[in-house]
Structure formats: C-alpha cells, structure tokens
XYZ file of C-alpha atoms in Angstrom:
659
model
C 0.000 0.000 0.000
C 1.231 3.465 -0.828
C 1.719 6.186 1.712
C -1.435 8.081 2.515
C -1.305 11.790 1.817
C -1.463 13.895 4.939
C -4.586 16.090 4.917
C -3.979 19.764 4.210
C -5.868 22.700 5.762
C -7.870 23.099 2.537
C -9.108 19.531 2.916
C -10.697 20.366 6.259
C -12.191 23.519 4.766
C -13.777 21.409 2.052
C -15.233 18.974 4.604
C -16.853 21.768 6.635
C -18.177 23.447 3.494
C -19.772 20.168 2.373
C -21.387 19.683 5.791
C -22.686 23.260 5.709
C -24.230 22.752 2.259
C -25.687 19.380 3.230
C -27.488 20.976 6.165
C -28.949 23.580 3.791
C -30.152 20.825 1.460
C -31.658 18.679 4.201
C -33.290 21.720 5.782
C -34.871 22.517 2.420
C -35.990 18.887 2.100
C -37.250 18.911 5.714
C -35.204 15.811 6.450
C -34.635 16.124 10.188
C -33.003 12.718 10.547
C -30.186 13.557 8.141
C -29.823 17.015 9.654
C -29.178 15.375 13.031
C -26.430 13.289 11.436
C -24.841 16.428 9.987
C -25.102 18.121 13.383
C -23.105 15.319 15.020
C -20.359 15.568 12.393
C -20.179 19.370 12.728
C -19.747 19.015 16.479
C -16.899 16.556 15.948
C -15.171 19.085 13.682
C -15.664 21.907 16.183
C -14.281 19.843 19.060
C -11.305 18.784 16.952
C -10.575 22.420 16.111
C -10.796 23.523 19.727
C -8.536 20.635 20.751
C -6.012 21.547 18.025
C -6.417 18.118 16.436
C -7.105 19.773 13.082
C -6.075 23.253 11.889
C -8.591 26.028 12.419
C -8.471 28.145 9.250
C -10.488 31.306 8.747
C -12.758 29.528 6.252
C -13.429 26.648 8.650
C -14.480 29.221 11.264
C -16.625 30.996 8.643
C -18.597 27.858 7.788
C -19.016 26.825 11.419
C -20.382 30.225 12.432
C -22.684 30.371 9.391
C -23.892 26.833 10.069
C -24.809 27.665 13.671
C -26.682 30.784 12.579
C -28.637 29.140 9.760
C -29.496 26.039 11.771
C -30.690 28.116 14.734
C -28.104 26.685 17.141
C -27.336 30.075 18.625
C -26.037 28.885 21.984
C -23.454 26.636 20.366
C -22.576 29.363 17.893
C -22.034 31.928 20.643
C -20.012 29.422 22.644
C -17.759 28.836 19.632
C -17.477 32.577 18.967
C -16.582 33.259 22.596
C -13.778 30.697 22.401
C -12.646 31.999 19.006
C -12.503 35.661 20.021
C -10.612 34.903 23.248
C -8.200 32.530 21.534
C -6.391 35.386 19.829
C -8.239 38.649 20.271
C -5.528 40.570 18.419
C -6.152 38.649 15.201
C -9.874 38.884 14.441
C -10.147 37.807 10.829
C -12.468 39.703 8.447
C -13.189 36.425 6.626
C -15.192 35.044 9.543
C -15.893 38.199 11.567
C -18.747 39.112 9.206
C -20.442 35.761 9.840
C -19.916 36.216 13.574
C -21.523 39.662 13.513
C -24.578 38.333 11.693
C -24.874 35.462 14.179
C -24.657 37.912 17.074
C -27.232 40.227 15.491
C -29.749 37.470 14.793
C -29.325 36.160 18.338
C -29.959 39.635 19.732
C -26.574 40.499 21.221
C -27.156 44.224 20.618
C -26.069 46.624 17.896
C -23.360 48.224 20.053
C -21.589 44.910 20.521
C -21.867 44.127 16.789
C -20.404 47.529 15.919
C -17.596 46.951 18.418
C -16.652 43.626 16.795
C -16.679 45.326 13.392
C -14.492 48.222 14.513
C -12.027 45.958 16.345
C -11.732 43.712 13.300
C -10.890 46.691 11.104
C -8.502 48.227 13.605
C -6.534 44.997 13.996
C -5.797 44.581 10.302
C -2.188 45.277 9.407
C -3.168 46.961 6.167
C -4.685 50.416 6.707
C -6.632 50.086 3.457
C -9.359 48.041 5.171
C -10.138 50.861 7.572
C -10.191 53.451 4.809
C -11.900 51.729 1.880
C -14.579 50.071 4.010
C -15.548 53.441 5.469
C -18.275 55.691 3.988
C -16.941 58.309 1.607
C -13.733 56.505 0.620
C -12.380 57.741 -2.706
C -11.256 55.442 -5.500
C -8.507 57.103 -7.566
C -10.046 56.061 -10.895
C -13.830 55.668 -10.910
C -13.782 54.032 -14.350
C -11.676 51.038 -13.316
C -12.349 47.801 -11.517
C -10.499 47.582 -8.229
C -9.037 44.939 -5.965
C -8.074 46.269 -2.561
C -5.783 44.360 -0.233
C -7.338 43.445 3.079
C -10.930 44.352 2.252
C -13.710 41.834 2.766
C -17.236 42.252 1.481
C -18.150 39.466 3.905
C -17.311 41.807 6.752
C -19.466 44.509 5.149
C -22.273 41.995 4.756
C -22.101 41.120 8.439
C -22.325 44.674 9.717
C -24.960 45.514 7.109
C -27.077 42.637 8.450
C -26.743 43.900 12.007
C -27.593 47.483 11.059
C -30.681 46.390 9.143
C -31.848 44.039 11.885
C -31.634 46.851 14.441
C -33.238 49.499 12.231
C -30.094 51.561 11.533
C -31.345 52.318 8.043
C -29.018 55.272 7.380
C -25.809 53.415 8.163
C -27.182 50.403 6.276
C -27.483 52.414 3.091
C -24.031 53.943 3.555
C -22.660 50.405 3.895
C -24.492 49.414 0.717
C -23.055 52.477 -1.017
C -19.532 51.439 -0.002
C -20.028 47.926 -1.369
C -21.380 49.149 -4.714
C -18.631 51.758 -5.036
C -15.898 49.166 -4.467
C -17.289 46.285 -6.508
C -20.419 47.305 -8.418
C -20.529 43.990 -10.298
C -19.563 41.587 -7.501
C -22.099 42.057 -4.697
C -23.072 38.838 -2.926
C -26.754 37.788 -3.264
C -27.269 37.752 0.501
C -27.147 41.562 0.620
C -30.170 41.919 -1.673
C -31.987 39.251 0.302
C -31.497 41.322 3.450
C -33.129 44.403 1.927
C -35.999 42.369 0.479
C -36.871 40.970 3.908
C -35.896 43.857 6.191
C -37.046 46.990 4.343
C -40.336 48.000 2.666
C -40.738 46.670 -0.865
C -40.490 50.150 -2.412
C -36.984 50.414 -0.931
C -35.976 46.857 -1.834
C -36.837 47.310 -5.515
C -34.223 50.018 -6.261
C -31.610 47.728 -4.704
C -32.845 44.918 -6.967
C -32.424 47.127 -10.049
C -28.943 48.147 -8.867
C -28.095 44.454 -8.812
C -29.466 43.878 -12.300
C -27.767 46.927 -13.842
C -24.397 45.671 -12.640
C -25.026 42.074 -13.680
C -24.908 40.861 -10.079
C -26.430 37.449 -9.402
C -29.975 37.428 -8.020
C -31.092 34.066 -6.552
C -34.310 32.508 -7.836
C -35.780 32.463 -4.346
C -35.196 36.223 -3.980
C -37.023 36.917 -7.244
C -39.886 34.763 -5.974
C -40.032 36.789 -2.746
C -40.183 40.079 -4.679
C -42.882 38.855 -7.061
C -44.944 37.462 -4.192
C -44.646 40.779 -2.326
C -46.081 42.665 -5.313
C -48.753 40.048 -5.838
C -49.675 40.424 -2.169
C -49.906 44.197 -2.516
C -52.164 43.718 -5.525
C -54.522 41.461 -3.570
C -54.729 44.017 -0.726
C -55.691 46.926 -2.963
C -59.286 47.253 -4.130
C -58.446 49.733 -6.894
C -58.408 47.852 -10.203
C -56.046 50.337 -11.879
C -53.545 49.851 -9.052
C -53.695 46.074 -9.467
C -52.973 46.497 -13.182
C -49.963 48.743 -12.498
C -48.519 46.334 -9.941
C -48.729 43.398 -12.346
C -47.090 45.553 -15.006
C -44.302 46.198 -12.488
C -43.888 42.450 -11.957
C -43.108 42.015 -15.648
C -40.564 44.868 -15.512
C -38.848 42.993 -12.699
C -38.815 39.694 -14.592
C -37.427 41.438 -17.683
C -34.623 43.034 -15.666
C -33.870 39.693 -14.005
C -33.583 37.908 -17.359
C -31.438 40.759 -18.701
C -28.960 40.260 -15.871
C -28.560 36.594 -16.891
C -30.988 35.403 -14.238
C -32.349 31.883 -14.574
C -36.138 31.730 -14.467
C -38.023 28.894 -12.823
C -41.503 27.454 -13.256
C -42.492 28.896 -9.875
C -41.949 32.398 -11.322
C -44.258 31.539 -14.224
C -46.886 30.345 -11.756
C -46.691 33.517 -9.656
C -47.011 35.666 -12.770
C -49.849 33.535 -14.161
C -51.755 33.734 -10.887
C -51.319 37.511 -10.798
C -52.625 37.954 -14.349
C -55.553 35.629 -13.614
C -56.443 37.733 -10.575
C -57.214 40.770 -12.759
C -59.056 38.997 -15.586
C -62.431 40.716 -15.897
C -65.527 38.478 -15.706
C -67.159 37.372 -18.936
C -69.107 40.450 -20.101
C -72.774 40.101 -20.910
C -72.196 41.723 -24.291
C -70.430 39.488 -26.781
C -68.424 42.278 -28.349
C -66.208 44.530 -26.247
C -63.612 46.872 -27.738
C -60.277 45.925 -26.213
C -57.453 48.448 -26.006
C -55.330 46.371 -28.363
C -57.984 46.265 -31.056
C -59.241 42.776 -30.220
C -62.969 42.318 -29.770
C -62.863 39.183 -27.666
C -61.501 39.075 -24.122
C -61.146 35.296 -24.217
C -59.131 35.391 -27.442
C -56.877 38.095 -26.007
C -56.294 36.126 -22.812
C -55.568 32.908 -24.707
C -53.052 34.680 -26.935
C -51.390 36.249 -23.889
C -51.068 32.973 -21.989
C -49.722 31.256 -25.110
C -46.969 33.889 -25.402
C -46.287 33.786 -21.670
C -45.869 30.005 -21.564
C -43.747 30.011 -24.730
C -41.324 32.706 -23.548
C -40.873 31.192 -20.101
C -40.341 27.757 -21.641
C -37.604 29.249 -23.835
C -36.040 30.577 -20.633
C -35.953 27.025 -19.235
C -39.082 27.573 -17.123
C -41.752 25.345 -18.714
C -45.305 25.221 -17.361
C -46.371 22.512 -14.962
C -49.689 21.213 -13.699
C -50.115 24.145 -11.303
C -49.800 26.612 -14.205
C -52.704 25.106 -16.107
C -54.842 24.489 -13.038
C -54.612 28.176 -12.148
C -55.782 29.173 -15.631
C -58.548 26.544 -15.715
C -59.957 27.309 -12.270
C -60.003 31.058 -12.880
C -61.502 30.671 -16.350
C -64.299 28.495 -14.972
C -64.920 30.912 -12.127
C -65.197 33.868 -14.519
C -67.253 31.868 -17.046
C -64.743 31.504 -19.868
C -65.338 27.839 -20.786
C -63.377 28.133 -24.037
C -60.235 29.216 -22.131
C -60.642 26.249 -19.809
C -61.145 23.951 -22.805
C -57.917 25.062 -24.483
C -55.943 24.842 -21.249
C -57.276 21.335 -20.561
C -56.377 20.213 -24.077
C -52.859 21.650 -23.819
C -52.389 20.128 -20.395
C -53.425 16.688 -21.574
C -51.385 16.980 -24.785
C -48.257 17.706 -22.724
C -48.870 14.550 -20.726
C -48.907 16.356 -17.407
C -52.202 15.006 -16.160
C -53.713 11.626 -16.989
C -57.374 12.029 -17.868
C -58.346 9.723 -14.996
C -56.484 11.615 -12.273
C -58.305 12.976 -9.251
C -57.489 16.552 -10.162
C -58.837 16.050 -13.647
C -62.034 14.516 -12.310
C -62.664 17.412 -9.943
C -61.924 19.854 -12.757
C -64.482 18.076 -14.918
C -67.144 18.192 -12.212
C -66.473 21.886 -11.572
C -66.713 22.622 -15.264
C -69.923 20.589 -15.567
C -71.429 22.557 -12.700
C -70.594 25.905 -14.263
C -71.867 24.866 -17.690
C -74.762 22.785 -16.301
C -73.594 20.031 -18.645
C -75.199 16.675 -17.761
C -73.198 14.723 -20.358
C -69.926 16.011 -18.938
C -71.040 15.125 -15.418
C -71.904 11.611 -16.577
C -68.393 11.308 -18.021
C -66.918 12.360 -14.684
C -68.941 9.740 -12.811
C -67.984 7.105 -15.337
C -64.331 7.880 -14.554
C -64.978 7.082 -10.897
C -66.266 3.634 -11.746
C -63.224 2.485 -13.689
C -61.157 -0.127 -11.835
C -57.803 1.021 -10.410
C -58.318 4.425 -11.941
C -57.082 6.194 -8.779
C -54.357 3.718 -8.021
C -51.613 6.344 -7.872
C -53.492 9.030 -6.022
C -56.076 7.295 -3.849
C -59.863 7.653 -3.960
C -61.310 11.123 -4.574
C -63.368 12.858 -1.954
C -66.811 11.982 -3.307
C -68.345 14.862 -1.388
C -66.769 17.226 -3.919
C -68.125 15.221 -6.808
C -71.620 14.855 -5.378
C -71.769 18.531 -4.464
C -70.776 19.442 -7.993
C -73.567 17.223 -9.286
C -76.033 18.956 -6.996
C -74.729 22.341 -8.098
C -75.778 21.729 -11.686
C -79.053 19.990 -10.850
C -77.950 16.460 -11.669
C -79.074 14.654 -8.512
C -81.506 12.511 -10.513
C -78.697 10.993 -12.553
C -76.402 10.368 -9.600
C -78.145 7.178 -8.410
C -77.878 5.631 -11.873
C -74.206 6.491 -12.071
C -73.598 4.959 -8.655
C -74.451 1.528 -10.046
C -71.216 1.606 -12.057
C -69.125 1.825 -8.909
C -67.391 -1.150 -7.338
C -69.316 -2.537 -4.310
C -66.760 -1.232 -1.793
C -67.242 2.273 -3.140
C -71.001 2.141 -3.369
C -71.808 2.540 0.336
C -69.405 5.453 0.653
C -70.771 7.200 -2.398
C -74.408 6.582 -1.437
C -73.964 7.909 2.073
C -72.107 10.859 0.652
C -74.920 11.762 -1.731
C -77.527 11.346 1.027
C -75.461 13.628 3.204
C -75.365 16.135 0.400
C -79.131 16.025 -0.011
C -79.871 16.133 3.715
C -77.442 18.856 4.749
C -77.399 20.692 1.439
C -73.593 20.773 1.701
C -73.460 24.470 0.972
C -69.712 24.607 1.540
C -69.133 22.002 -1.159
C -71.540 23.329 -3.777
C -70.007 24.444 -7.015
C -72.629 26.586 -8.642
C -72.690 29.081 -11.425
C -71.387 32.316 -9.982
C -72.884 35.673 -10.795
C -70.471 38.523 -11.440
C -70.876 42.221 -11.976
C -70.266 42.853 -15.669
C -66.907 44.581 -16.180
C -66.910 48.281 -16.878
C -65.575 49.684 -20.129
C -62.642 51.227 -18.220
C -61.850 47.869 -16.620
C -61.820 46.051 -19.940
C -59.762 48.824 -21.512
C -57.212 48.726 -18.671
C -56.904 44.949 -18.944
C -56.420 45.258 -22.695
C -53.668 47.812 -22.157
C -51.994 45.462 -19.692
C -52.142 42.589 -22.194
C -50.579 44.817 -24.839
C -47.802 45.949 -22.485
C -47.093 42.393 -21.383
C -46.965 41.263 -25.008
C -44.346 43.929 -25.794
C -42.239 42.886 -22.798
C -42.531 39.217 -23.748
C -41.461 40.068 -27.299
C -38.260 41.630 -25.925
C -37.696 38.697 -23.594
C -38.258 36.296 -26.486
C -35.025 37.500 -28.097
C -33.021 37.018 -24.895
C -30.889 33.915 -24.602
C -30.986 32.139 -21.215
C -27.964 33.034 -19.114
C -26.923 35.926 -21.387
C -26.611 39.560 -20.302
C -28.571 42.424 -21.791
C -27.106 45.831 -22.636
C -28.938 47.876 -20.003
C -27.248 51.083 -21.097
C -28.757 50.820 -24.569
C -31.952 49.044 -23.518
C -32.684 50.200 -19.956
C -35.254 48.588 -17.687
C -36.395 50.532 -14.657
C -39.007 50.038 -12.013
C -42.545 51.125 -12.786
C -43.689 54.596 -11.825
C -46.153 53.279 -9.228
C -43.254 52.087 -7.058
C -40.627 54.620 -8.129
C -39.598 57.360 -5.748
C -39.987 60.906 -7.114
C -36.705 62.712 -7.746
C -36.767 66.495 -7.397
C -33.026 67.081 -7.834
C -31.803 68.318 -11.178
C -29.226 66.202 -12.967
C -26.647 68.992 -12.903
C -26.931 69.274 -9.095
C -26.339 65.568 -8.659
C -23.374 65.417 -11.018
C -21.681 68.370 -9.317
C -22.035 66.886 -5.843
C -20.930 63.456 -7.046
C -17.756 64.861 -8.542
C -17.109 66.887 -5.422
C -17.357 63.835 -3.177
C -15.680 61.205 -5.344
C -12.900 62.912 -7.301
C -9.510 62.617 -5.632
C -8.378 66.037 -6.809
C -11.034 67.640 -4.604
C -9.518 66.120 -1.465
C -6.207 66.009 0.348
C -3.405 64.003 -1.186
C -3.874 60.279 -0.584
C -1.728 58.348 1.837
C 0.941 56.472 -0.213
C 0.117 53.306 1.726
C -3.461 53.501 0.467
C -2.324 53.896 -3.119
C -0.033 50.865 -2.759
C -2.909 48.744 -1.457
C -5.111 49.574 -4.428
C -4.843 47.415 -7.530
C -6.455 48.939 -10.613
C -6.035 47.809 -14.186
C -3.472 49.753 -16.194
C -5.583 49.586 -19.354
C -6.543 53.059 -20.539
C -9.959 51.779 -21.652
C -12.584 52.103 -18.881
C -13.878 48.856 -17.434
C -17.267 47.659 -18.679
C -19.884 45.622 -16.841
C -21.407 42.587 -18.541
C -24.551 44.700 -18.914
C -22.860 47.402 -21.011
C -22.208 50.064 -18.363
C -18.863 51.798 -18.000
C -17.825 51.490 -14.375
C -17.737 55.251 -13.836
C -21.305 55.632 -15.113
C -22.479 52.577 -13.177
C -21.012 53.949 -9.945
C -22.703 57.297 -10.572
C -26.139 55.759 -11.228
C -25.810 53.653 -8.068
C -24.735 56.696 -6.050
C -27.884 58.544 -7.152
C -30.008 55.537 -6.208
C -28.498 55.497 -2.709
C -29.305 59.199 -2.278
C -32.918 58.550 -3.205
C -33.076 55.579 -0.832
C -31.671 57.632 2.045
C -34.249 60.362 1.478
C -37.242 58.029 1.211
C -36.081 55.858 4.118
C -35.849 58.907 6.358
C -39.347 60.012 5.345
C -40.696 56.486 5.836
C -39.162 56.072 9.290
C -40.569 59.416 10.375
C -43.998 58.322 9.176
C -43.784 55.051 11.116
C -42.568 56.853 14.240
C -45.316 59.456 13.982
C -48.024 56.812 13.487
C -46.735 54.869 16.472
C -46.648 57.976 18.708
C -50.173 58.925 17.663
C -51.499 55.440 18.384
C -49.885 55.438 21.822
C -51.263 58.890 22.711
C -54.756 57.931 21.560
C -54.441 54.576 23.356
C -55.143 52.685 20.162
C -53.700 49.375 19.134
C -50.620 49.646 16.979
C -51.155 48.664 13.331
C -50.465 45.034 12.631
C -46.859 44.657 11.609
C -45.273 42.047 9.442
C -42.272 40.197 10.773
C -39.427 39.599 8.391
C -39.097 36.092 7.011
C -35.645 35.570 8.410
C -34.989 31.919 9.185
C -34.857 32.367 12.934
C -33.722 34.643 15.696
C -34.309 38.385 15.741
C -37.228 39.810 13.784
C -37.555 43.213 12.188
C -40.921 44.955 11.974
C -42.418 46.432 8.829
C -45.747 48.231 8.843
C -48.151 47.233 6.069
C -48.835 49.835 3.402
C -51.288 49.824 0.536
C -50.288 51.318 -2.785
C -52.743 54.191 -2.432
C -51.195 55.041 0.931
C -47.765 54.811 -0.662
C -48.772 57.131 -3.492
C -50.196 59.653 -1.001
C -47.048 59.359 1.084
C -44.871 59.928 -1.990
C -46.922 62.940 -3.079
C -46.611 64.534 0.365
C -42.856 64.020 0.463
C -42.418 65.194 -3.126
C -44.428 68.341 -2.394
C -42.315 68.987 0.701
C -39.120 68.455 -1.270
C -40.189 70.572 -4.221
C -41.310 73.465 -2.053
C -38.673 76.149 -2.646
C -36.104 73.435 -3.349
C -32.715 74.810 -4.310
C -29.454 73.128 -5.110
C -28.025 74.222 -1.765
C -30.965 72.799 0.212
C -30.820 69.508 -1.669
C -27.046 69.356 -1.297
C -27.200 69.943 2.456
C -29.817 67.257 2.886
C -27.777 64.660 0.999
C -24.611 65.576 2.904
C -26.458 65.279 6.200
C -27.799 61.843 5.312
C -24.383 60.725 4.057
C -22.647 61.810 7.247
C -21.768 58.567 9.119
C -22.009 60.464 12.410
C -25.597 61.520 11.726
C -27.855 59.905 14.342
C -30.666 58.324 12.339
C -32.024 56.258 15.193
C -35.742 56.400 15.806
C -38.215 54.274 17.710
C -37.596 51.355 15.358
C -33.955 51.163 16.416
C -34.867 49.952 19.866
C -37.244 47.293 18.615
C -37.189 44.313 20.932
C -35.372 41.439 19.296
C -37.019 38.150 20.095
C-alpha cells in the first residue's frame, strides 16, 4: 500500500463546506433525521478544532459560524465565537468576523456589541486600506476602473450591514451598501439583496434589486420569488383595479430586468405571474363584443393569446409550465365563465402529458366545469371515470363529497343514483352515504354553482387590454433574450414602474456636481501612499465595462444617485412610522399590525403594512415637501447630512425588541 497523503488545511475547509451545504439541502428537504447526522459531524469538527487536532483556518471558522446561525443553534454558535474571540483577540479575521456579527445580530446580542466587533476587526488589520476603503466616503482614484483592494472583505461589510438592518439603523445600512457598490459594483453577494428584500419595505428593496441587475450581479431565484410574491400580495390588498394592473405591469418589468442580468427563471416564477394575471381577468361580459385596447374584440381570445406567449417565452427561458400553471388558468376561467379558455388549457395540459385524464385533479376539474356549464353529459363522463377499476391507483380515492356537491350544483341529482351503479361494491356505500349527506345537509360549503359577477366596466376592460398589450411587448423583448446571457442595459434600460418609483426632485446637474465633489480625488487632500499601494487597478486606458454594457464610472454614478434617493425616502418612511406609532400610543389605540421579516430564525424586524394608495399619497406629500422652494443648496445639504456617518438616524424602530 502506498503512503497516505497527509490532509492539508484546505481539505478540512472542504469537509466543513460540504457539511454546511448538506445541512442547507436537508433543511430545504425537511429531512430532520439527516440534519441530526450532519449536526453530530459538525460538532466533531468543532471539538477537533478547539482541541487543536485539526487546523482552524479562517474559512473553517466561517462555515461553522454560518452553520450555527442558519441552523438556529445560537447557543453553540455563541459558545464557539466566545472561544474563538478569546483565543487570539488581536487577530480577528475579516473572513469570519462578518459571519460572527450576523450570528450575534440574529441572536440579539445588541447593535453596540456588533459595531464593536466590526471596529475591532478593522482596527486589527495590518493593512490600513481596510479601515479606509470600508468606510463611507472613501475615494477610489479612478472611478472608471475595476479595483481589488488588499485586506478588504465584502463578507465583513455583509455582516455589519445585516446587524444594522436588523436593528433598524437604516441610514448606516445604506451607507454600507453604497460602499459595497462603489468598491465592486458587479460583484455584490446575493445575501445583501436578500437582506433588503426581507428587512425593508418593498419600495426600498426594488431600487436595490435594479442596482443588482444593472451591474449584472447574481440574483437568486428564491429572492425573485419573494419580490414577485410581495407585489402580488400588494395587488390582492388593494381594491383599486387600476392599481392592481400597475402592480402586475411592475412584476413584468422585474422579470425582464432579471432575465437581462442573466438570471435563470423557474416554473415557480411563471406560476406567480400567471396567478397575478388571472387575478385581474375581468368576468365574462354580458355583451359578446367589447372593444379591447389592443384592437381585439374578444376578451377570451386576447387572454388565450397572452397565456400562449407567456408560456412560450418562459419555456424558452428554461421555465416550462407545470400542472399548477394550467390548473390556475382553468380554475379562474371556470370561475369567470370563460369555458373556451378552460377547454384550451385542458387540451394543452393533456397533450403535454402532465395530467392523466383519470387523475383525481382532472375529475374534480371536470365536475367543476360541468357545474358551471350545467352540462349533464360532462357530469356523466366524470362519474364514469370514478367507476373504472384502479383508476385512482396512484393518487387514492377522490373525496366523493366534492363530486356529489358538484352534481347537486348543476341539478344532476336525478342521474347520480344511476351512475352509482357503475361503482365497485366497496365504493357504493361510501358514495351513497355521501350523496344522502349532500341532499340532507345541502352541503353548501361544497356546492359548485354558477357564480354571478358584476359585468366589467368599459374602463376595466380597456385597462386589462392595455396590460395585455404591455405584457406582449415585454414578452417580445424577452423572447429574443438567450438564457444566461446579459442584456445591454445602457442601450436598452429597464427601470421600475412609476407606481413604485420614488420621485426625484433634484436636477441632474446638481447631482453630477455633488458626485464629482465627493468622489474625485483632486477635490480632497493628497492620498496616503500606503493607500495607493494597497489599491490594484487595471493599467488599461480603456474604462472597465460591466457585462450589462455600463462603463464602471457611469455605473457607480447611477448607483450613487439611487443610494441618495433611498436615504431620502427611508428617512421620510421612518418618520412616518414613528409618527403613526406615537399617535397610536397617545390615543391609546392598538398599533397597526406589523409584518415580521421572514428571516430563518432569531431576531425579527418589523415592517408596517402599506397599501399602494397610501404609498402614493405618502410619496406625493414628500415630493411636495421636497419641491417646495427646493434649491441646489438645500438639496445638497440634505444629501450631505444623510451621508454623514455620524448623523444619528435612530428612531423608535432602532430599539425594537429582538425576540
């Protein structure tokens, strides 16, 4: 036998990384047994590290701390951190310090302690560049070049950003985000966007999303799903039909930007979009001919054409439809009395082999359709399906209450007894008792009857037609996009819809002047030679380009403007929340229901719900206040105040109890 190779430190790093990823997989699969096995192995690694049996590298510490945070084992994580920080307090490593800060913040150790760990980590680095370039307002000698700075760690920035967001330090959070985008506008880790999506209002998270897309930064599928679901939720909360239409239009803008930044779509995104479009389909009008905005005279034909394009484009983006996609279309079409849409969807579904005609879902769809159409022949077909031997072998027997109720809903009770004779003996007693129960108790909750709807107004139909036309234009652009390929956002920009876009009262010339003043080296004292030595920039005279077509200097400028807007709207939003809370307390009223962030575990941030109409009113008020006698000097002073790291932005939300 040959000599065995002695394990190297990187081998142990690989082992811990694999264990960390396995826990993520098993947690996603909800496999607790395997997670327990991983937990035992992780503990063996930790004990071996603390006993010096295996080398403790910075990346091993990083994965252990992240594992404890994500798995909710805070006590063990804090115990390990306590040992790690005392082991060699003079050598806190930025590679794992960021993960430690996030663990401490989620646990609820307090923002002051998190800030102290951050500051000590920076101060203990040998290279002064970390302290300078990770601080707000740091100047890059050449804004048009990509940079690599010795000693800097975006992981450390991510950690302190997490803590600041969790504890409501919105102003310092945005300054941290500004630093990250100034240093590496095309290399921001996905976790940062995820933090803003779950910790800040959606109208603040969206500009950050578009900053990601403009720079070609990776956006995880699950984050896109969270954004789309947030907008879909807002749409369901708002009773104004025009607002619903605008929100769904915004969802398509987001999907287009995501695809343009080489994002990989998934079937779940198609299903969210399909459900949103279905939610605004107007009911079948009593008049046969309605003038649609796109020139079509048939709502059903317009909807069918739209869904055909939608399914085709998503399929080309490697996100084909599944059973849920078609069921959403069929159920909504039946509800709104579009039997021809349901027919086409059923045919397509069956043709794609997604649903055997004898499946339970298909049977219940048939009975629902028969009830809406009052079609006795179709109901007879459904009952005949029940009687076939082994027809439900894969899915189990259907709930015959649904079937019988559907029969009652379309007045087919008289034919039910005859159909029961086709059932196998063991099913007969169940079915008979079910039908008797239906007849005795009326089974109102199970009845599927023809629903009456208010006929849609001309404005409603027109607005829906406009939406279909807009969606068709977006899908046409997406149709030319290759999966995984970047779009030239400079030539073909995509921006968030006006309904969620913050009003900007500053003139372009004002913004450019202040940007140059703050970011050009010639406007400041001569740089420390040590800082210049730590900065690696390409020597090529040609400015660096992002994969999305932006020169780095222009990309940094656009991001800088976005941060200014976010700082201004966040300040206005926090003041609104604080004022509403104070008013409720004074009037001894219950505080508005708040939504907890969907963080995996640990500390929770609070976000007050807001309808779009409230948001629009809020934006108008702030815009009016900003525009009132606004001058360049006033705007400049406001931006400088908000960009001052010593500005105390804390409000009532900063002291939110972390539980």
